[in-house]
Amino acid sequence: MTERASVRVKYVIGPDGSPLTIADLPPVTTRRWVIRRKAEVVAAVRGGLLSLDEACKRYTLTVEEFLSWQSSIDRHGLAGLRATRVQHYRN
């Protein structure tokens, strides 16, 4: 029987340009999602530090919520993650 080896990276480059490891990610108990924390989770998933499924389970996010963060970053940069400006960026 062959098992697929899960290749895991040790770190990715975070939104501020510094290395980001699993230990640097927001705590599992995070309830207040500021721009930096959202961007760190997106960077971790994009870089292979976490899978999308792992990130959603770890932070009790829906796939749609995570994908909206990712889409906001792609369209508007980090400013697109501001909760107070959501309506502005959706138009």
C-alpha positions as semicolon CSV with decimal commas, in nm:
position;residue;x (nm);y (nm);z (nm)
1;M;0,000;0,000;0,000
2;T;0,135;0,338;-0,095
3;E;0,077;0,640;0,126
4;R;0,095;0,987;-0,016
5;A;0,360;1,185;0,161
6;S;0,224;1,521;0,260
7;V;0,487;1,777;0,170
8;R;0,464;2,051;0,427
9;V;0,654;2,376;0,403
10;K;0,818;2,509;0,718
11;Y;0,733;2,872;0,654
12;V;0,579;3,111;0,403
13;I;0,626;3,481;0,353
14;G;0,358;3,665;0,546
15;P;0,168;3,975;0,438
16;D;0,431;4,202;0,594
17;G;0,719;4,027;0,415
18;S;0,847;3,834;0,716
19;P;0,859;3,454;0,749
20;L;0,537;3,304;0,884
21;T;0,533;2,963;1,055
22;I;0,250;2,761;1,207
23;A;0,351;2,902;1,547
24;D;0,310;3,257;1,414
25;L;-0,046;3,205;1,293
26;P;-0,336;3,355;1,488
27;P;-0,449;3,148;1,788
28;V;-0,717;2,886;1,729
29;T;-0,940;3,079;1,970
30;T;-0,936;3,394;1,753
31;R;-1,276;3,558;1,735
32;R;-1,178;3,911;1,632
33;W;-1,047;3,902;1,278
34;V;-0,835;4,209;1,204
35;I;-0,677;4,263;0,863
36;R;-0,337;4,121;0,961
37;R;-0,481;3,795;1,097
38;K;-0,698;3,737;0,791
39;A;-0,403;3,807;0,562
40;E;-0,180;3,568;0,758
41;V;-0,429;3,283;0,722
42;V;-0,467;3,351;0,348
43;A;-0,088;3,357;0,306
44;A;-0,055;3,031;0,500
45;V;-0,307;2,854;0,277
46;R;-0,166;2,997;-0,046
47;G;0,188;2,903;0,055
48;G;0,103;2,549;0,160
49;L;0,154;2,593;0,533
50;L;-0,210;2,491;0,588
51;S;-0,465;2,339;0,354
52;L;-0,793;2,520;0,298
53;D;-0,971;2,245;0,490
54;E;-0,726;2,267;0,781
55;A;-0,761;2,646;0,800
56;C;-1,141;2,628;0,798
57;K;-1,146;2,364;1,071
58;R;-0,878;2,534;1,278
59;Y;-1,055;2,871;1,278
60;T;-1,416;2,753;1,234
61;L;-1,449;2,939;0,905
62;T;-1,669;2,850;0,613
63;V;-1,502;2,794;0,278
64;E;-1,702;3,088;0,143
65;E;-1,573;3,316;0,418
66;F;-1,212;3,221;0,350
67;L;-1,258;3,259;-0,026
68;S;-1,409;3,604;0,026
69;W;-1,094;3,708;0,217
70;Q;-0,877;3,573;-0,062
71;S;-1,084;3,746;-0,328
72;S;-1,076;4,077;-0,138
73;I;-0,697;4,063;-0,119
74;D;-0,673;3,986;-0,491
75;R;-0,903;4,271;-0,591
76;H;-0,822;4,543;-0,338
77;G;-0,509;4,441;-0,146
78;L;-0,504;4,429;0,233
79;A;-0,740;4,728;0,254
80;G;-1,010;4,508;0,102
81;L;-1,015;4,306;0,426
82;R;-1,137;4,601;0,633
83;A;-1,473;4,515;0,783
84;T;-1,567;4,883;0,797
85;R;-1,514;4,928;0,423
86;V;-1,683;4,613;0,293
87;Q;-1,966;4,798;0,121
88;H;-1,724;5,036;-0,051
89;Y;-1,516;4,752;-0,196
90;R;-1,814;4,539;-0,302
91;N;-1,943;4,805;-0,540
